[in-house]
Amino acid sequence: MQKYLIIAAAAFLAAPATAQESGVTFELMGAEVQETTGAELGLGYRISSGGFNLDAAIGAFVYQGKGDDGYRYEASIDRCRDLSNGQFARDEFCDATEVAGYGRIEASYSFGQFEVGAGYRFSEDAQNPYGTATYEFGNGAGVKLNAGEDYLALGVVFRR
């Protein structure tokens, strides 16, 4: 995978400098990483030249973790319960929301409103190469799909 990213970076650098554009990218994606479902919020920077694009971004993967084994949320009564004594507990004891940081780099090529490419997502727990495809609506907004082994994300992207 690294070989493909190096080839894409070389092609990007060989493109005409007069057509270079750059800008900020924001993504909001629903994702499944290593069998954990959550949401990705990403902020990145893009450099484009001659149809070739190079993106680098950082972000947060927000998901429902395992939480403390001593408490359980019971949806039928909308309450948190202390499993050691059966009593109701404060809701924050049942909130197991976790956040994991990630970084990613992508190389892609644009065909009008469509864009296809490859990327590499890395975090403390996982490294995932993936393919990416985007359809842009023309106003800086678009729909994006990232798919690879143990990684799938679908959402919206905004570029300025």
Coordinates of N, CA and C in Angstrom, one line a residue:
M1 N 0.8 -1.2 0.0 CA 0.0 0.0 0.0 C 0.9 1.3 0.0
Q2 N 2.0 1.2 0.8 CA 2.8 2.4 0.8 C 3.4 2.7 -0.6
K3 N 3.7 1.7 -1.4 CA 4.2 1.9 -2.7 C 3.2 2.7 -3.5
Y4 N 1.9 2.4 -3.4 CA 0.9 3.1 -4.2 C 0.8 4.6 -3.8
L5 N 0.9 4.8 -2.5 CA 0.9 6.2 -2.0 C 2.1 7.0 -2.5
I6 N 3.3 6.4 -2.5 CA 4.5 7.0 -3.1 C 4.3 7.3 -4.5
I7 N 3.7 6.4 -5.3 CA 3.5 6.6 -6.7 C 2.5 7.8 -6.9
A8 N 1.5 7.8 -6.1 CA 0.5 8.9 -6.2 C 1.1 10.2 -5.9
A9 N 1.9 10.2 -4.8 CA 2.6 11.5 -4.4 C 3.5 12.0 -5.5
A10 N 4.2 11.1 -6.2 CA 5.1 11.4 -7.3 C 4.3 12.0 -8.5
A11 N 3.2 11.4 -8.8 CA 2.4 11.9 -9.9 C 1.8 13.2 -9.6
F12 N 1.5 13.4 -8.3 CA 0.9 14.7 -7.9 C 2.0 15.8 -8.0
L13 N 3.2 15.5 -7.6 CA 4.3 16.5 -7.7 C 4.7 16.8 -9.2
A14 N 4.5 15.8 -10.1 CA 4.8 16.0 -11.5 C 3.7 16.8 -12.2
A15 N 2.6 17.0 -11.7 CA 1.5 17.7 -12.3 C 1.8 19.2 -12.4
P16 N 1.2 19.9 -13.3 CA 1.5 21.3 -13.5 C 1.3 22.2 -12.3
A17 N 2.2 23.0 -11.9 CA 2.1 23.8 -10.7 C 1.1 24.9 -10.8
T18 N 0.8 25.3 -12.1 CA -0.2 26.4 -12.3 C -1.6 26.0 -11.9
A19 N -1.9 24.7 -11.9 CA -3.3 24.3 -11.5 C -3.4 23.9 -10.1
Q20 N -2.5 24.2 -9.2 CA -2.5 23.8 -7.8 C -3.6 24.6 -7.1
E21 N -4.3 23.8 -6.2 CA -5.3 24.4 -5.3 C -5.1 23.7 -4.0
S22 N -5.5 24.4 -3.0 CA -5.5 23.8 -1.6 C -6.6 24.3 -0.8
G23 N -7.0 23.6 0.2 CA -8.1 24.0 1.1 C -8.3 23.0 2.2
V24 N -9.2 23.5 3.1 CA -9.5 22.7 4.3 C -10.7 21.8 4.0
T25 N -10.6 20.6 4.6 CA -11.7 19.6 4.5 C -12.2 19.2 5.8
F26 N -13.6 19.1 5.9 CA -14.2 18.6 7.1 C -15.1 17.4 6.7
E27 N -15.0 16.3 7.5 CA -15.8 15.1 7.2 C -16.6 14.7 8.5
L28 N -17.8 14.2 8.2 CA -18.7 13.6 9.2 C -19.1 12.3 8.6
M29 N -18.7 11.2 9.2 CA -18.9 9.9 8.7 C -19.4 8.9 9.7
G30 N -20.3 8.0 9.3 CA -20.6 6.9 10.1 C -19.6 5.8 9.8
A31 N -19.1 5.1 10.8 CA -18.0 4.2 10.5 C -18.0 3.0 11.3
E32 N -17.4 1.9 10.7 CA -17.2 0.7 11.5 C -15.7 0.4 11.4
V33 N -15.0 0.4 12.5 CA -13.6 0.1 12.5 C -13.3 -1.1 13.5
Q34 N -12.7 -2.1 12.9 CA -12.4 -3.3 13.7 C -13.6 -3.8 14.5
E35 N -14.7 -3.9 13.8 CA -16.0 -4.4 14.4 C -16.6 -3.5 15.4
T36 N -16.2 -2.2 15.5 CA -16.7 -1.2 16.4 C -17.4 -0.1 15.6
T37 N -18.7 0.1 15.9 CA -19.5 1.1 15.1 C -19.5 2.5 15.9
G38 N -19.3 3.5 15.1 CA -19.3 4.9 15.7 C -19.4 5.9 14.6
A39 N -18.9 7.1 15.0 CA -18.9 8.3 14.1 C -17.5 8.8 14.0
E40 N -17.1 9.2 12.8 CA -15.8 9.9 12.6 C -16.0 11.4 12.3
L41 N -15.3 12.2 13.0 CA -15.3 13.7 12.8 C -13.8 14.0 12.4
G42 N -13.6 14.5 11.1 CA -12.3 14.7 10.7 C -12.1 16.1 10.1
L43 N -10.9 16.6 10.3 CA -10.5 17.9 9.8 C -9.1 17.7 9.1
G44 N -9.1 18.2 7.8 CA -7.9 17.9 7.0 C -7.5 19.1 6.1
Y45 N -6.5 18.8 5.3 CA -6.0 19.8 4.4 C -5.7 19.1 3.1
R46 N -6.2 19.7 2.0 CA -6.1 19.1 0.6 C -5.2 20.0 -0.3
I47 N -4.4 19.3 -1.1 CA -3.6 20.0 -2.1 C -4.0 19.2 -3.4
S48 N -4.4 20.0 -4.4 CA -4.9 19.5 -5.7 C -4.1 20.1 -6.8
S49 N -3.8 19.2 -7.8 CA -3.1 19.7 -9.0 C -3.4 18.8 -10.2
G50 N -3.9 19.3 -11.3 CA -4.1 18.6 -12.5 C -5.0 17.3 -12.3
G51 N -6.0 17.4 -11.4 CA -6.9 16.3 -11.1 C -6.4 15.4 -10.0
F52 N -5.2 15.4 -9.7 CA -4.6 14.6 -8.6 C -4.8 15.4 -7.3
N53 N -5.2 14.6 -6.2 CA -5.5 15.2 -4.9 C -4.7 14.5 -3.9
L54 N -4.2 15.2 -2.9 CA -3.5 14.6 -1.8 C -4.1 15.2 -0.5
D55 N -4.6 14.4 0.4 CA -5.3 14.8 1.6 C -4.6 14.3 2.8
A56 N -4.4 15.1 3.8 CA -4.0 14.6 5.1 C -5.0 15.1 6.2
A57 N -5.3 14.3 7.1 CA -6.3 14.7 8.1 C -6.1 14.1 9.5
I58 N -6.6 14.7 10.5 CA -6.7 14.1 11.8 C -8.2 14.1 12.2
G59 N -8.5 13.3 13.2 CA -9.9 13.2 13.6 C -10.2 12.4 14.8
A60 N -11.4 12.3 15.2 CA -11.9 11.6 16.4 C -12.9 10.6 16.0
F61 N -12.7 9.4 16.4 CA -13.7 8.3 16.2 C -14.5 8.2 17.6
V62 N -15.7 8.5 17.6 CA -16.6 8.5 18.8 C -17.4 7.2 18.7
Y63 N -17.4 6.4 19.8 CA -18.1 5.2 19.8 C -18.5 4.8 21.2
Q64 N -19.4 3.8 21.3 CA -19.9 3.3 22.6 C -19.0 2.2 23.0
G65 N -18.2 2.5 24.1 CA -17.2 1.5 24.6 C -17.9 0.5 25.5
K66 N -17.1 -0.3 26.1 CA -17.7 -1.4 27.0 C -18.2 -0.8 28.3
G67 N -17.6 0.2 28.8 CA -18.0 0.8 30.0 C -17.7 0.0 31.3
D68 N -18.2 0.5 32.4 CA -17.9 -0.2 33.7 C -18.8 -1.4 33.8
D69 N -18.3 -2.5 34.2 CA -19.1 -3.7 34.3 C -20.0 -3.7 35.4
G70 N -19.9 -2.7 36.3 CA -20.8 -2.7 37.5 C -22.1 -2.0 37.3
Y71 N -22.3 -1.5 36.0 CA -23.6 -0.8 35.7 C -24.1 -1.2 34.4
R72 N -25.4 -1.1 34.2 CA -26.0 -1.5 33.0 C -27.2 -0.5 32.7
Y73 N -27.3 0.0 31.5 CA -28.4 0.8 31.1 C -29.6 -0.1 30.7
E74 N -30.8 0.1 31.2 CA -31.9 -0.7 30.8 C -32.9 0.2 30.0
A75 N -32.9 -0.1 28.7 CA -33.7 0.8 27.8 C -35.2 0.7 28.1
S76 N -35.7 -0.4 28.6 CA -37.1 -0.6 28.8 C -37.6 0.4 29.8
I77 N -36.8 0.8 30.8 CA -37.2 1.7 31.8 C -36.5 3.0 31.7
D78 N -35.5 3.1 30.7 CA -34.8 4.3 30.5 C -34.0 4.8 31.8
R79 N -33.3 3.8 32.4 CA -32.6 4.1 33.7 C -31.3 3.3 33.7
C80 N -30.4 3.7 34.5 CA -29.1 3.1 34.7 C -29.3 2.3 36.0
R81 N -28.7 1.1 36.1 CA -28.9 0.2 37.3 C -27.5 -0.2 37.7
D82 N -27.3 -0.2 39.1 CA -26.1 -0.7 39.7 C -26.3 -2.2 39.8
L83 N -25.4 -3.0 39.2 CA -25.5 -4.4 39.2 C -25.2 -5.1 40.5
S84 N -24.4 -4.4 41.4 CA -24.0 -5.0 42.6 C -25.2 -5.0 43.6
N85 N -26.1 -4.1 43.5 CA -27.2 -4.1 44.5 C -28.6 -3.9 43.9
G86 N -28.7 -3.8 42.6 CA -29.9 -3.7 41.9 C -30.6 -2.3 41.9
Q87 N -30.0 -1.4 42.6 CA -30.6 0.0 42.8 C -30.3 0.8 41.5
F88 N -31.2 1.8 41.3 CA -30.9 2.8 40.2 C -29.7 3.6 40.5
A89 N -29.0 4.0 39.4 CA -27.8 4.8 39.6 C -27.8 6.0 38.7
R90 N -26.9 6.9 38.9 CA -26.9 8.1 38.0 C -26.6 7.7 36.6
D91 N -27.2 8.3 35.6 CA -27.0 8.0 34.2 C -25.5 8.0 33.7
E92 N -24.7 8.9 34.3 CA -23.3 9.0 33.8 C -22.5 7.7 34.1
F93 N -23.0 6.9 35.0 CA -22.3 5.6 35.3 C -22.5 4.6 34.1
C94 N -23.6 4.8 33.4 CA -23.9 3.9 32.2 C -23.3 4.5 30.9
D95 N -22.9 5.7 30.9 CA -22.4 6.3 29.7 C -21.0 5.8 29.4
A96 N -20.8 5.0 28.4 CA -19.5 4.4 28.1 C -19.0 5.0 26.8
T97 N -19.4 6.2 26.4 CA -18.9 6.9 25.2 C -17.4 7.1 25.3
E98 N -16.7 6.6 24.2 CA -15.2 6.8 24.2 C -14.9 7.5 22.9
V99 N -13.7 8.1 22.9 CA -13.2 8.8 21.7 C -11.7 8.3 21.5
A100 N -11.5 8.0 20.2 CA -10.1 7.6 19.8 C -9.7 8.5 18.7
G101 N -8.5 9.0 18.8 CA -7.9 9.8 17.7 C -7.4 9.0 16.6
Y102 N -7.4 9.6 15.4 CA -6.9 8.9 14.2 C -6.3 9.9 13.3
G103 N -5.5 9.4 12.4 CA -4.9 10.2 11.3 C -5.1 9.4 10.0
R104 N -5.1 10.2 8.9 CA -5.2 9.5 7.6 C -4.6 10.3 6.5
I105 N -4.2 9.6 5.5 CA -3.7 10.2 4.3 C -4.3 9.6 3.1
E106 N -4.7 10.4 2.1 CA -5.4 9.8 0.9 C -4.7 10.4 -0.4
A107 N -4.7 9.6 -1.4 CA -4.3 10.1 -2.7 C -5.4 9.7 -3.7
S108 N -5.9 10.7 -4.5 CA -7.1 10.4 -5.4 C -6.9 11.2 -6.7
Y109 N -7.8 10.8 -7.6 CA -7.9 11.5 -8.8 C -9.4 11.9 -9.1
S110 N -9.6 13.1 -9.6 CA -11.0 13.6 -9.8 C -11.3 13.5 -11.3
F111 N -12.5 13.0 -11.5 CA -13.1 12.9 -12.9 C -14.4 13.7 -12.8
G112 N -14.3 15.0 -13.0 CA -15.5 15.9 -12.9 C -16.0 15.9 -11.5
Q113 N -17.2 15.5 -11.2 CA -17.7 15.5 -9.9 C -17.4 14.2 -9.1
F114 N -16.8 13.2 -9.8 CA -16.4 12.0 -9.1 C -14.9 12.0 -8.8
E115 N -14.6 11.3 -7.7 CA -13.2 11.1 -7.3 C -13.0 9.7 -6.8
V116 N -11.9 9.1 -7.1 CA -11.6 7.8 -6.6 C -10.1 7.8 -6.2
G117 N -9.8 6.9 -5.2 CA -8.4 6.9 -4.8 C -8.2 5.8 -3.7
A118 N -7.1 6.0 -3.0 CA -6.7 5.0 -1.9 C -6.2 5.9 -0.8
G119 N -6.4 5.3 0.4 CA -6.0 6.0 1.6 C -5.4 5.0 2.7
Y120 N -4.9 5.6 3.7 CA -4.4 4.8 4.8 C -4.8 5.5 6.1
R121 N -5.5 4.8 7.0 CA -6.0 5.3 8.2 C -5.2 4.6 9.4
F122 N -4.7 5.4 10.3 CA -4.0 4.9 11.4 C -4.4 5.5 12.7
S123 N -4.5 4.6 13.7 CA -4.8 5.0 15.1 C -4.0 4.1 16.0
E124 N -4.2 4.3 17.3 CA -3.5 3.6 18.3 C -3.7 2.1 18.2
D125 N -5.0 1.7 17.8 CA -5.4 0.3 17.8 C -5.3 -0.4 16.4
A126 N -5.4 0.4 15.3 CA -5.5 -0.2 14.0 C -4.9 0.6 12.9
Q127 N -4.4 0.0 11.9 CA -3.9 0.6 10.7 C -4.7 0.0 9.5
N128 N -5.4 0.8 8.7 CA -6.3 0.3 7.7 C -6.1 1.0 6.4
P129 N -5.6 0.2 5.4 CA -5.6 0.7 4.0 C -7.0 0.6 3.5
Y130 N -7.4 1.5 2.6 CA -8.8 1.5 2.1 C -8.8 2.2 0.7
G131 N -9.9 1.9 0.0 CA -10.3 2.6 -1.2 C -11.3 3.7 -0.9
T132 N -11.3 4.7 -1.6 CA -12.2 5.8 -1.4 C -12.9 6.3 -2.6
A133 N -14.1 6.7 -2.5 CA -14.9 7.3 -3.7 C -15.7 8.4 -3.1
T134 N -15.8 9.5 -3.9 CA -16.5 10.7 -3.5 C -17.3 11.2 -4.7
Y135 N -18.6 11.6 -4.4 CA -19.4 12.4 -5.4 C -19.6 13.8 -4.8
E136 N -19.1 14.8 -5.5 CA -19.3 16.2 -5.1 C -20.5 16.8 -5.8
F137 N -21.2 17.6 -5.0 CA -22.4 18.2 -5.5 C -22.1 19.5 -6.2
G138 N -20.9 20.0 -6.1 CA -20.5 21.2 -6.8 C -20.5 22.5 -5.9
N139 N -20.9 22.4 -4.7 CA -20.9 23.6 -3.8 C -19.9 23.3 -2.7
G140 N -19.0 22.4 -2.8 CA -18.0 22.1 -1.8 C -18.5 21.0 -0.9
A141 N -19.7 20.5 -1.1 CA -20.2 19.4 -0.3 C -20.3 18.1 -1.1
G142 N -20.2 17.0 -0.5 CA -20.2 15.7 -1.2 C -20.5 14.5 -0.3
V143 N -20.7 13.4 -1.0 CA -20.9 12.1 -0.3 C -19.7 11.3 -0.5
K144 N -19.2 10.7 0.6 CA -17.9 9.9 0.5 C -18.1 8.5 1.1
L145 N -17.4 7.6 0.5 CA -17.3 6.2 0.9 C -15.9 5.8 1.0
N146 N -15.5 5.2 2.2 CA -14.2 4.6 2.4 C -14.4 3.2 2.7
A147 N -13.7 2.2 2.0 CA -14.0 0.8 2.3 C -12.6 0.1 2.2
G148 N -12.4 -0.7 3.2 CA -11.2 -1.6 3.3 C -11.4 -2.7 4.3
E149 N -10.4 -3.5 4.4 CA -10.5 -4.6 5.4 C -10.6 -4.1 6.8
D150 N -11.6 -4.5 7.5 CA -11.9 -4.0 8.9 C -12.2 -2.5 9.0
Y151 N -12.6 -1.9 7.9 CA -12.9 -0.4 7.9 C -13.9 -0.1 6.9
L152 N -15.0 0.6 7.3 CA -16.0 1.0 6.4 C -16.6 2.3 6.9
A153 N -16.6 3.3 6.0 CA -17.2 4.6 6.5 C -18.0 5.3 5.3
L154 N -19.1 5.9 5.7 CA -19.9 6.6 4.7 C -20.4 7.8 5.3
G155 N -20.3 8.9 4.6 CA -20.8 10.2 5.2 C -20.7 11.4 4.2
V156 N -20.6 12.5 4.8 CA -20.5 13.8 4.0 C -19.2 14.4 4.2
V157 N -18.8 15.1 3.2 CA -17.5 15.9 3.2 C -17.8 17.3 2.7
F158 N -17.1 18.3 3.4 CA -17.2 19.7 3.0 C -15.8 20.2 2.7
R159 N -15.6 20.9 1.6 CA -14.3 21.4 1.2 C -14.4 22.9 0.9
R160 N -13.4 23.6 1.4 CA -13.3 25.1 1.2 C -11.9 25.4 0.8

